[in-house]
C-alpha cells in the first residue's frame, strides 16, 4: 500500500479536488485519513452521542452536510453508521413503540383491549374490546368508524395511550398490536404497546382491579396514514413483499402467491417482543429496502409481526386475508381422475383415489351435478356455493337444500350430501412425516422406504406449502351408495404425496353387487360434486389383494427419495 502526502505527490489544484483522500488534499493527518475517507471520525463517535438515523435522514433531506468534503457515498456511509449506533443503543430503530411499566404509569390512558377486563385489569384502565374495530366480514372498519369508536371511549388524538390485552377465543394471543396499528393508521402519535402486557404490570407489583372505568366521550378527528393499510390491488400487483402471519396449518392450505410464512409467535419470547438480533434473524428473508405487507384473517396476528417490523424500521402495512378471499377471482374444482383398488374387490377394505384440479370459474355458475356413471375420469362440473371452515368443515349458506341428485330411483338431497361428506371420517393413518423447511421454493420429495407415494398421507412435500396460484382443495370426500340408492358409507379423502386424494371404504360386510361413488371437493368457498363417477364391484370370488412386500432390513442411514 502506498501512503500519500502533499509532499510526496505533485497534484495541481484542478485534480486535487477530485480526490477523496483527505491527506492528498492536505486536510488531515495520516492517523485519521482512512476513517475520514470512510466518512466518520472515531474520536467524535467515542466522545459524543451518535446522530439518530431519523435525524440523519432529516439532515440529508434538508441538504445539511457534516463537512463540505463528504461526497454522496461518504454521507450514505455516515448515515448507515449512525443508524447502526442507534440500533445498538436501544435495540430497535423505533423502540418508542413499546412501553415499559413506567411508561404506562405516566400515560393519559391505559387501554385494555382484551377479553379479561371483567376479571382483572390494570387499575384505571378503560375497556375497548378489539373486535369492535371489525366489520361484519371481520375486516377492519373504515377510518371514520374506528375514529368514532375511540372517541366514544373518551380518547382524543392528543392523549398518550398505552395498550394491552389478550383475546381468549383467539388462543390468548395479544391483540394490543392490532389496536395500536389502528390508532397509528388514524394518525395517533403518542400510542404504545405495553411490552409483556398485564403480566409485566403485575410482576412489577403494580395494582389491578375489577371496577369498570369510563371516560366521557370526545370527538376523535382522524389524520389517516393510508400507507399502513394495504389493499387488494396492491397485494395482487406482485410488487410488494408478502408475509403470512397465520398459523402454519392455514398457510400450508392456502396463501397469497409469493408470501413467506412468519408466525405470530416467531417475534415473541415469554410474552415479550424479541430483541433486535432475533428479529433480524426472523426477517432475514426480507429486503429492508422494499415495502412489506403482513396479513392474517382479520389482522390480529398480522399486527404483531407488523409491530416487530416497525420496530426494526421496515416500511410495512397490514392486510386482511378475509378481504383477499372475498375479492379474488372465483374458482371451482374439477375431477381429473378417479379409481378404486382393488376393483373388483372381495368384501374388505377398498381404497378410493381421486385427483382434482382448481380452475377459474368464469361463469360463477349455478349448481349442476356431473354424471359419469361407470367412468373413472371426469373433467367438468359445476359448483355449489358455500362456506368452508379452516378445518375443512362445510357451513351451509347456499341454496343446496333445494337441490337433489337422483340415483336409480332414490333421491339424496344436496344438503344431505354436504352434511354426510363434511362429517365423514378417515381411516387413513399418517405413514410419513418430515421436518425442516416448510416454505422452500424448490420441491423436495421425501418418501418412507418401501412405501407407495400415492398412499402416503400427512407427509410434507417440501416446496408444496401453499403452492396453488388459484386456491387449494380444502376438503374432499366420497359418498358410496348401493344399487337402490341407499348410503352405505361416507369417507373423507385426504391428500397424498402424489397429489392424489385417498380414502378407504371398509366393505367387509357389504353384499356382493355394484356400488356407485359420488365425489366432492371444496375450494374457494365452493364445493363441486361429481355424481356416480366410479363403480365398485364387490365380488366374493374376487382374489384377495396381495399384501405389500416388507422392505429388506437395512443398516445405517439411507438417502430417502429425490432431493
Coordinates of C-alpha atoms in Angstrom, one line a residue:
X1 CA 0.0 0.0 0.0
X2 CA 1.3 3.4 -0.9
X3 CA 0.8 6.3 1.6
X4 CA 0.4 9.7 0.0
X5 CA 1.1 13.1 1.3
X6 CA 1.1 16.5 -0.3
X7 CA 4.9 16.4 -0.1
X8 CA 5.1 13.1 -2.0
X9 CA 2.8 13.9 -4.9
X10 CA 2.7 16.9 -7.1
X11 CA -1.0 17.3 -7.7
X12 CA -2.3 20.5 -9.2
X13 CA -5.3 22.3 -7.7
X14 CA -7.6 21.2 -10.5
X15 CA -7.1 17.5 -9.9
X16 CA -6.7 17.6 -6.2
X17 CA -10.4 18.5 -5.8
X18 CA -11.3 15.2 -7.5
X19 CA -9.5 13.0 -4.9
X20 CA -11.4 11.7 -1.9
X21 CA -8.2 11.0 0.1
X22 CA -8.2 13.7 2.8
X23 CA -4.4 13.6 3.2
X24 CA -3.9 14.2 -0.5
X25 CA -5.9 17.3 -0.1
X26 CA -3.8 18.4 2.8
X27 CA -6.8 18.4 5.1
X28 CA -5.9 15.6 7.6
X29 CA -3.2 13.7 9.3
X30 CA -2.3 10.1 8.3
X31 CA -3.6 8.5 11.5
X32 CA -7.2 9.6 10.8
X33 CA -7.1 9.5 7.0
X34 CA -8.8 6.1 6.5
X35 CA -11.6 6.9 8.9
X36 CA -12.3 10.3 7.3
X37 CA -12.2 8.6 3.9
X38 CA -15.0 6.3 5.1
X39 CA -16.9 9.3 6.3
X40 CA -16.5 9.4 10.1
X41 CA -14.1 10.2 12.8
X42 CA -13.8 7.6 15.6
X43 CA -12.8 10.3 18.1
X44 CA -16.1 12.0 17.5
X45 CA -18.1 8.8 18.0
X46 CA -16.3 8.0 21.2
X47 CA -16.7 11.5 22.6
X48 CA -20.2 12.3 21.7
X49 CA -23.7 10.9 21.1
X50 CA -24.3 9.5 17.6
X51 CA -26.8 11.1 15.5
X52 CA -30.1 9.1 15.2
X53 CA -31.0 7.5 11.9
X54 CA -34.1 9.7 11.8
X55 CA -32.1 12.9 12.3
X56 CA -29.5 11.8 9.8
X57 CA -32.2 11.2 7.2
X58 CA -33.8 14.5 8.0
X59 CA -30.5 16.3 7.6
X60 CA -29.9 14.7 4.3
X61 CA -33.3 15.8 3.1
X62 CA -32.6 19.3 4.3
X63 CA -29.3 19.3 2.4
X64 CA -27.1 19.5 5.5
X65 CA -23.6 18.0 5.5
X66 CA -21.2 17.4 8.3
X67 CA -18.3 18.6 6.2
X68 CA -18.0 20.3 2.8
X69 CA -15.8 17.5 1.5
X70 CA -18.2 14.5 2.0
X71 CA -19.4 13.1 -1.3
X72 CA -22.7 11.2 -1.5
X73 CA -21.1 7.8 -0.8
X74 CA -19.5 9.1 2.3
X75 CA -22.7 10.7 3.5
X76 CA -24.5 7.4 3.0
X77 CA -21.8 5.6 4.9
X78 CA -22.1 8.1 7.8
X79 CA -25.9 7.7 7.9
X80 CA -25.5 3.9 8.0
X81 CA -23.0 4.0 10.8
X82 CA -25.3 6.4 12.7
X83 CA -28.3 4.0 12.2
X84 CA -26.2 1.1 13.4
X85 CA -25.1 3.0 16.5
X86 CA -28.7 3.9 17.3
X87 CA -29.9 0.3 16.9
X88 CA -27.1 -0.9 19.2
X89 CA -28.1 1.7 21.8
X90 CA -31.8 0.7 22.2
X91 CA -32.1 -2.5 20.3
X92 CA -34.7 -1.2 17.8
X93 CA -35.0 1.6 15.2
X94 CA -38.5 2.6 16.5
X95 CA -38.2 1.4 20.1
X96 CA -40.6 4.2 21.2
X97 CA -43.5 2.0 20.1
X98 CA -43.0 -0.3 23.1
X99 CA -44.0 0.9 26.6
X100 CA -42.5 -0.1 29.9
X101 CA -44.4 -0.3 33.1
X102 CA -43.1 3.2 34.0
X103 CA -44.3 4.5 30.6
X104 CA -47.8 3.0 31.2
X105 CA -48.0 4.7 34.7
X106 CA -47.3 8.1 33.0
X107 CA -49.8 7.7 30.2
X108 CA -53.0 9.6 29.9
X109 CA -55.0 6.5 29.0
X110 CA -54.3 2.8 29.6
X111 CA -56.5 0.8 27.2
X112 CA -57.4 -2.8 27.8
X113 CA -58.5 -4.3 24.5
X114 CA -58.6 -8.0 25.6
X115 CA -61.3 -10.4 26.8
X116 CA -60.2 -10.5 30.5
X117 CA -61.2 -6.9 31.5
X118 CA -64.1 -8.1 33.7
X119 CA -61.9 -10.5 35.6
X120 CA -58.8 -8.4 36.2
X121 CA -57.3 -5.3 34.6
X122 CA -54.7 -2.6 35.3
X123 CA -56.0 -0.1 37.9
X124 CA -57.5 2.9 36.0
X125 CA -57.6 1.1 32.6
X126 CA -60.6 1.6 30.3
X127 CA -62.0 -1.2 28.1
X128 CA -62.3 -1.3 24.4
X129 CA -62.6 -4.8 23.0
X130 CA -60.5 -5.2 19.8
X131 CA -63.3 -6.8 17.8
X132 CA -65.3 -3.5 17.9
X133 CA -62.9 -2.3 15.2
X134 CA -64.0 -5.1 12.8
X135 CA -67.0 -5.1 10.4
X136 CA -69.4 -7.8 9.7
X137 CA -66.9 -9.5 7.4
X138 CA -64.2 -9.5 10.0
X139 CA -62.2 -6.8 8.2
X140 CA -61.0 -3.5 9.8
X141 CA -63.8 -0.9 9.8
X142 CA -63.4 2.4 8.0
X143 CA -61.3 5.2 9.5
X144 CA -64.4 7.2 10.3
X145 CA -66.0 4.3 12.1
X146 CA -62.9 3.5 14.1
X147 CA -62.4 7.2 15.0
X148 CA -65.9 7.3 16.4
X149 CA -65.3 4.2 18.5
X150 CA -62.1 5.7 20.0
X151 CA -64.0 9.0 20.6
X152 CA -66.8 7.2 22.3
X153 CA -64.3 5.6 24.6
X154 CA -63.1 9.0 25.7
X155 CA -59.8 9.0 23.7
X156 CA -58.7 12.1 21.9
X157 CA -55.8 12.3 19.4
X158 CA -53.8 14.3 21.9
X159 CA -53.9 11.7 24.6
X160 CA -50.9 9.5 25.3
X161 CA -52.2 5.9 25.2
X162 CA -50.7 2.6 26.3
X163 CA -52.4 -0.6 25.1
X164 CA -52.5 -4.2 26.4
X165 CA -54.9 -7.1 26.3
X166 CA -55.2 -10.8 25.2
X167 CA -58.0 -12.5 23.3
X168 CA -59.1 -15.7 25.0
X169 CA -61.1 -17.0 22.0
X170 CA -58.1 -16.3 19.7
X171 CA -55.7 -18.7 21.5
X172 CA -55.0 -16.0 24.1
X173 CA -52.8 -14.0 21.6
X174 CA -52.1 -10.4 22.3
X175 CA -54.4 -8.2 20.3
X176 CA -52.9 -4.9 21.6
X177 CA -50.8 -4.6 18.4
X178 CA -53.9 -4.6 16.3
X179 CA -55.4 -1.7 18.2
X180 CA -52.0 0.0 18.2
X181 CA -52.0 -0.4 14.4
X182 CA -55.5 1.0 14.1
X183 CA -54.6 4.1 16.1
X184 CA -51.4 4.6 14.1
X185 CA -53.5 4.3 11.0
X186 CA -55.8 7.0 12.3
X187 CA -52.8 9.3 12.8
X188 CA -52.4 8.9 16.5
X189 CA -48.8 9.7 17.5
X190 CA -48.5 9.1 21.2
X191 CA -49.5 5.5 21.4
X192 CA -47.6 2.4 22.6
X193 CA -48.0 -1.3 23.3
X194 CA -47.2 -2.4 26.9
X195 CA -44.4 -4.9 26.4
X196 CA -45.3 -8.1 28.3
X197 CA -48.9 -6.9 28.9
X198 CA -50.7 -7.5 32.1
X199 CA -48.1 -10.0 33.3
X200 CA -45.4 -7.3 33.1
X201 CA -47.6 -5.0 35.1
X202 CA -48.4 -7.4 37.9
X203 CA -44.8 -8.8 38.0
X204 CA -43.7 -5.2 38.8
X205 CA -46.1 -5.2 41.8
X206 CA -48.5 -2.6 40.3
X207 CA -52.2 -2.5 41.3
X208 CA -55.1 -4.2 39.5
X209 CA -58.8 -4.0 39.9
X210 CA -62.2 -5.2 38.6
X211 CA -64.1 -2.0 38.7
X212 CA -65.1 -0.8 35.2
X213 CA -63.7 2.6 34.3
X214 CA -65.0 5.1 31.8
X215 CA -64.2 8.4 30.3
X216 CA -66.6 11.0 28.8
X217 CA -67.0 10.8 25.0
X218 CA -65.0 13.2 22.9
X219 CA -64.7 13.9 19.2
X220 CA -61.8 12.0 17.6
X221 CA -60.7 13.5 14.3
X222 CA -58.5 11.1 12.3
X223 CA -55.5 12.0 10.2
X224 CA -55.2 8.8 8.2
X225 CA -51.9 7.3 7.4
X226 CA -53.1 5.4 4.3
X227 CA -49.8 3.6 3.8
X228 CA -50.4 1.5 6.9
X229 CA -53.4 -0.4 5.4
X230 CA -52.8 -2.5 2.3
X231 CA -55.5 -3.1 -0.3
X232 CA -56.3 -5.9 -2.7
X233 CA -54.9 -4.1 -5.8
X234 CA -51.5 -3.5 -4.1
X235 CA -51.3 -7.1 -2.7
X236 CA -52.2 -8.7 -6.0
X237 CA -49.8 -6.5 -8.0
X238 CA -46.8 -8.6 -7.2
X239 CA -44.8 -5.6 -6.3
X240 CA -44.8 -6.0 -2.5
X241 CA -43.2 -8.4 -0.2
X242 CA -45.9 -10.5 1.5
X243 CA -45.7 -12.1 4.9
X244 CA -48.4 -14.6 6.1
X245 CA -48.7 -14.5 9.8
X246 CA -51.4 -17.1 10.2
X247 CA -50.7 -20.5 11.8
X248 CA -48.6 -22.9 9.6
X249 CA -51.7 -25.1 9.0
X250 CA -53.6 -22.3 7.3
X251 CA -50.5 -21.1 5.4
X252 CA -49.9 -24.7 4.1
X253 CA -53.6 -24.9 3.0
X254 CA -53.8 -21.6 1.1
X255 CA -51.8 -18.4 0.8
X256 CA -51.4 -15.4 -1.4
X257 CA -48.9 -16.2 -4.2
X258 CA -45.4 -15.2 -3.2
X259 CA -46.0 -14.9 0.5
X260 CA -43.5 -16.3 3.0
X261 CA -44.5 -17.5 6.5
X262 CA -43.6 -15.7 9.7
X263 CA -45.8 -16.9 12.5
X264 CA -47.0 -14.5 15.2
X265 CA -45.0 -16.5 17.8
X266 CA -41.7 -16.1 15.9
X267 CA -41.4 -12.5 17.1
X268 CA -42.1 -13.1 20.8
X269 CA -40.3 -14.7 23.7
X270 CA -42.0 -15.2 27.0
X271 CA -44.8 -12.8 26.0
X272 CA -42.4 -10.0 25.2
X273 CA -41.1 -8.8 21.9
X274 CA -37.8 -10.4 20.9
X275 CA -34.6 -8.4 20.7
X276 CA -33.3 -6.8 17.6
X277 CA -30.8 -9.6 16.8
X278 CA -33.5 -12.2 17.0
X279 CA -35.9 -10.1 14.9
X280 CA -33.1 -9.6 12.3
X281 CA -32.9 -13.4 12.0
X282 CA -36.7 -13.8 11.8
X283 CA -36.8 -11.2 9.0
X284 CA -33.7 -12.5 7.2
X285 CA -35.8 -13.4 4.1
X286 CA -37.0 -9.9 3.6
X287 CA -35.4 -7.0 1.8
X288 CA -35.1 -4.0 4.1
X289 CA -35.4 -1.6 1.1
X290 CA -38.8 -2.9 -0.1
X291 CA -42.3 -2.4 1.4
X292 CA -43.8 -5.4 3.3
X293 CA -47.4 -6.3 3.7
X294 CA -48.3 -8.6 6.6
X295 CA -51.7 -10.4 6.5
X296 CA -53.8 -12.8 8.6
X297 CA -57.5 -13.4 8.6
X298 CA -58.8 -10.3 10.5
X299 CA -55.4 -8.8 11.1
X300 CA -54.7 -9.5 14.8
X301 CA -51.8 -12.0 14.2
X302 CA -50.6 -9.8 11.3
X303 CA -50.4 -6.8 13.6
X304 CA -47.9 -8.4 15.9
X305 CA -45.5 -9.2 13.1
X306 CA -46.2 -5.7 11.7
X307 CA -45.2 -4.2 15.0
X308 CA -42.0 -6.1 15.0
X309 CA -41.2 -4.9 11.5
X310 CA -42.0 -1.3 12.6
X311 CA -39.6 -1.7 15.5
X312 CA -36.9 -2.7 13.1
X313 CA -37.5 0.2 10.7
X314 CA -39.3 -1.6 7.9
X315 CA -41.9 0.1 5.8
X316 CA -44.8 -2.1 6.4
X317 CA -48.6 -2.4 6.3
X318 CA -51.4 -4.7 7.4
X319 CA -53.9 -6.6 5.2
X320 CA -56.9 -8.9 5.9
X321 CA -56.9 -12.3 4.3
X322 CA -60.7 -12.3 4.6
X323 CA -60.7 -9.4 2.1
X324 CA -58.4 -11.4 -0.2
X325 CA -60.7 -14.4 -0.1
X326 CA -63.8 -12.2 -0.9
X327 CA -62.1 -10.4 -3.8
X328 CA -60.0 -13.0 -5.6
X329 CA -61.5 -14.4 -8.8
X330 CA -64.0 -17.3 -8.4
X331 CA -62.6 -20.8 -8.8
X332 CA -64.0 -24.3 -8.9
X333 CA -62.7 -27.8 -8.5
X334 CA -62.7 -30.3 -11.4
X335 CA -62.2 -34.0 -11.2
X336 CA -59.2 -35.2 -13.2
X337 CA -59.4 -38.9 -12.5
X338 CA -60.7 -41.5 -10.0
X339 CA -60.1 -45.2 -9.3
X340 CA -60.6 -47.9 -6.7
X341 CA -58.1 -50.6 -5.7
X342 CA -58.9 -53.4 -5.7
X343 CA -61.8 -53.3 -8.2
X344 CA -63.5 -55.8 -8.4
X345 CA -62.8 -56.5 -4.7
X346 CA -63.7 -59.1 -2.2
X347 CA -65.5 -57.9 1.0
X348 CA -63.0 -55.9 2.9
X349 CA -61.0 -52.6 2.6
X350 CA -61.2 -50.8 -0.7
X351 CA -59.0 -47.8 -1.4
X352 CA -60.6 -44.9 -3.4
X353 CA -58.3 -42.5 -5.2
X354 CA -59.2 -39.1 -6.8
X355 CA -57.2 -36.4 -8.4
X356 CA -58.7 -32.8 -8.5
X357 CA -57.6 -29.6 -10.1
X358 CA -58.6 -26.0 -9.5
X359 CA -59.6 -23.8 -12.4
X360 CA -61.1 -20.3 -12.8
X361 CA -64.9 -20.3 -12.6
X362 CA -65.5 -17.6 -15.2
X363 CA -69.3 -18.2 -15.3
X364 CA -69.5 -18.4 -11.4
X365 CA -72.4 -20.7 -12.3
X366 CA -75.4 -22.2 -10.5
X367 CA -75.2 -25.7 -9.2
X368 CA -75.3 -28.6 -11.6
X369 CA -74.0 -32.1 -10.8
X370 CA -71.9 -34.1 -13.3
X371 CA -72.9 -37.6 -14.1
X372 CA -70.4 -40.1 -15.4
X373 CA -71.7 -43.5 -14.2
X374 CA -69.2 -46.2 -14.5
X375 CA -66.4 -43.9 -15.7
X376 CA -63.1 -43.3 -14.0
X377 CA -62.5 -39.9 -15.5
X378 CA -64.5 -36.6 -15.4
X379 CA -63.2 -33.2 -16.4
X380 CA -66.1 -30.8 -15.9
X381 CA -68.6 -29.9 -13.2
X382 CA -70.5 -27.0 -11.8
X383 CA -70.3 -25.8 -8.2
X384 CA -72.5 -25.2 -5.2
X385 CA -71.7 -22.0 -3.3
X386 CA -71.0 -22.5 0.3
X387 CA -68.5 -21.5 3.0
X388 CA -65.6 -23.7 4.1
X389 CA -64.2 -23.7 7.6
X390 CA -60.5 -23.7 8.3
X391 CA -60.7 -27.3 9.3
X392 CA -62.4 -28.3 6.1
X393 CA -65.9 -28.4 7.6
X394 CA -68.7 -27.1 5.4
X395 CA -71.1 -24.4 6.5
X396 CA -74.4 -24.3 4.6
X397 CA -75.1 -20.8 3.2
X398 CA -76.2 -21.6 -0.3
X399 CA -79.4 -23.0 -1.8
X400 CA -78.2 -26.6 -1.6
X401 CA -81.3 -27.6 0.3
X402 CA -83.3 -27.1 -2.9
X403 CA -81.1 -29.4 -4.9
X404 CA -81.3 -33.1 -5.3
X405 CA -79.5 -36.0 -7.0
X406 CA -81.5 -38.8 -8.5
X407 CA -79.6 -42.1 -8.2
X408 CA -81.5 -45.2 -9.6
X409 CA -84.8 -44.2 -8.1
X410 CA -83.5 -43.0 -4.8
X411 CA -83.2 -39.3 -4.0
X412 CA -80.4 -37.8 -1.9
X413 CA -80.5 -34.1 -1.5
X414 CA -77.5 -31.8 -2.0
X415 CA -77.8 -30.6 1.6
X416 CA -77.7 -34.3 2.8
X417 CA -74.6 -34.9 0.8
X418 CA -72.9 -31.8 2.2
X419 CA -73.7 -32.9 5.7
X420 CA -72.7 -36.5 5.2
X421 CA -69.4 -35.8 3.4
X422 CA -68.4 -32.9 5.7
X423 CA -68.8 -35.2 8.7
X424 CA -67.1 -38.2 7.1
X425 CA -64.2 -39.8 8.9
X426 CA -61.0 -41.1 7.5
X427 CA -59.4 -44.5 8.0
X428 CA -56.0 -43.2 6.7
X429 CA -53.2 -43.1 9.2
X430 CA -50.1 -40.9 8.7
X431 CA -47.3 -43.0 7.4
X432 CA -44.7 -40.3 6.7
X433 CA -43.6 -37.2 8.5
X434 CA -40.8 -34.8 7.5
X435 CA -39.4 -31.8 9.3
X436 CA -37.3 -28.9 8.1
X437 CA -38.0 -26.1 5.7
X438 CA -41.7 -25.9 5.1
X439 CA -41.6 -22.8 2.9
X440 CA -38.9 -23.9 0.4
X441 CA -39.3 -22.8 -3.1
X442 CA -37.9 -25.9 -4.9
X443 CA -40.0 -29.1 -4.4
X444 CA -38.3 -31.9 -2.4
X445 CA -39.9 -35.3 -2.1
X446 CA -39.2 -37.5 0.9
X447 CA -40.7 -40.9 0.9
X448 CA -40.6 -43.7 3.5
X449 CA -38.6 -46.7 2.3
X450 CA -40.8 -49.3 0.8
X451 CA -43.9 -47.1 0.7
X452 CA -46.1 -46.3 -2.2
X453 CA -46.1 -42.5 -2.5
X454 CA -49.7 -42.5 -3.7
X455 CA -50.7 -44.0 -0.3
X456 CA -48.6 -41.7 2.0
X457 CA -50.8 -39.2 3.8
X458 CA -50.0 -36.4 6.2
X459 CA -46.4 -36.2 5.0
X460 CA -44.9 -33.0 3.7
X461 CA -43.8 -32.4 0.1
X462 CA -41.3 -29.6 0.7
X463 CA -41.9 -26.8 -1.6
X464 CA -45.6 -27.5 -2.0
X465 CA -46.8 -25.5 1.0
X466 CA -49.4 -23.0 -0.1
X467 CA -48.3 -23.7 -3.7
X468 CA -51.6 -23.2 -5.6
X469 CA -51.7 -20.0 -7.6
X470 CA -55.5 -20.0 -7.6
X471 CA -56.8 -21.8 -4.4
X472 CA -56.2 -25.1 -2.7
X473 CA -58.6 -28.1 -2.3
X474 CA -59.6 -27.5 1.3
X475 CA -61.7 -30.7 1.8
X476 CA -62.7 -33.7 -0.2
X477 CA -65.0 -36.7 0.4
X478 CA -66.7 -39.7 -1.1
X479 CA -70.3 -41.0 -0.8
X480 CA -71.0 -44.7 -1.5
X481 CA -74.5 -45.9 -2.4
X482 CA -75.8 -49.3 -3.3
X483 CA -77.9 -50.0 -6.4
X484 CA -81.1 -49.0 -4.5
X485 CA -79.6 -45.6 -3.7
X486 CA -79.0 -46.4 0.0
X487 CA -76.0 -44.7 1.5
X488 CA -73.5 -47.3 2.5
X489 CA -70.6 -45.2 3.7
X490 CA -69.2 -41.7 3.6
X491 CA -65.4 -41.2 3.9
X492 CA -63.0 -38.3 4.0
X493 CA -60.4 -38.2 1.2
X494 CA -57.0 -36.9 2.4
X495 CA -54.1 -35.7 0.2
X496 CA -51.2 -38.0 -0.5
X497 CA -47.6 -37.0 -1.5
X498 CA -48.5 -37.6 -5.2
X499 CA -51.4 -35.0 -5.1
X500 CA -54.0 -37.8 -5.2
X501 CA -56.7 -37.8 -2.5
X502 CA -57.2 -41.2 -0.8
X503 CA -59.9 -42.7 1.4
X504 CA -60.6 -46.3 2.4
X505 CA -64.1 -47.8 2.4
X506 CA -64.4 -50.7 4.8
X507 CA -66.7 -53.0 2.7
X508 CA -66.2 -56.0 5.0
X509 CA -70.0 -56.5 5.5
X510 CA -71.1 -55.3 2.1
X511 CA -73.2 -57.7 0.0
X512 CA -72.0 -58.6 -3.5
X513 CA -73.0 -56.1 -6.1
X514 CA -72.2 -52.8 -7.7
X515 CA -71.8 -49.6 -5.7
X516 CA -71.8 -46.1 -7.0
X517 CA -69.4 -43.4 -5.8
X518 CA -70.1 -39.7 -5.7
X519 CA -67.1 -37.5 -5.0
X520 CA -66.9 -33.9 -3.7
X521 CA -64.1 -31.3 -3.4
X522 CA -64.2 -27.9 -1.9
X523 CA -62.2 -24.9 -3.0
X524 CA -62.5 -21.1 -2.9
X525 CA -65.6 -21.3 -0.7
X526 CA -67.5 -23.7 -3.1
X527 CA -67.9 -27.4 -3.3
X528 CA -68.1 -29.3 -6.6
X529 CA -70.0 -32.6 -6.7
X530 CA -69.2 -35.5 -9.2
X531 CA -72.1 -37.9 -9.3
X532 CA -71.6 -41.6 -10.0
X533 CA -68.1 -41.2 -11.3
X534 CA -66.9 -44.6 -10.1
X535 CA -68.5 -48.0 -9.8
X536 CA -67.0 -50.5 -7.3
X537 CA -67.8 -54.2 -7.7
X538 CA -67.9 -56.3 -4.6
X539 CA -67.5 -59.9 -5.5
X540 CA -66.9 -62.7 -3.0
X541 CA -65.0 -64.7 -5.6
X542 CA -62.6 -61.9 -6.4
X543 CA -59.0 -62.6 -5.4
X544 CA -57.8 -61.1 -2.2
X545 CA -55.3 -58.2 -2.7
X546 CA -51.7 -59.1 -2.4
X547 CA -50.0 -57.9 0.7
X548 CA -47.2 -55.4 0.1
X549 CA -43.7 -56.9 0.4
X550 CA -41.9 -55.9 3.5
X551 CA -38.8 -53.8 2.8
X552 CA -35.5 -55.5 3.4
X553 CA -33.7 -54.7 6.6
X554 CA -31.0 -52.1 6.2
X555 CA -28.3 -50.8 8.5
X556 CA -27.2 -47.2 8.8
X557 CA -28.7 -44.1 7.2
X558 CA -30.1 -44.1 3.7
X559 CA -30.8 -41.2 1.4
X560 CA -34.6 -41.2 1.0
X561 CA -36.2 -40.3 -2.3
X562 CA -35.2 -37.5 -4.5
X563 CA -34.0 -34.1 -3.2

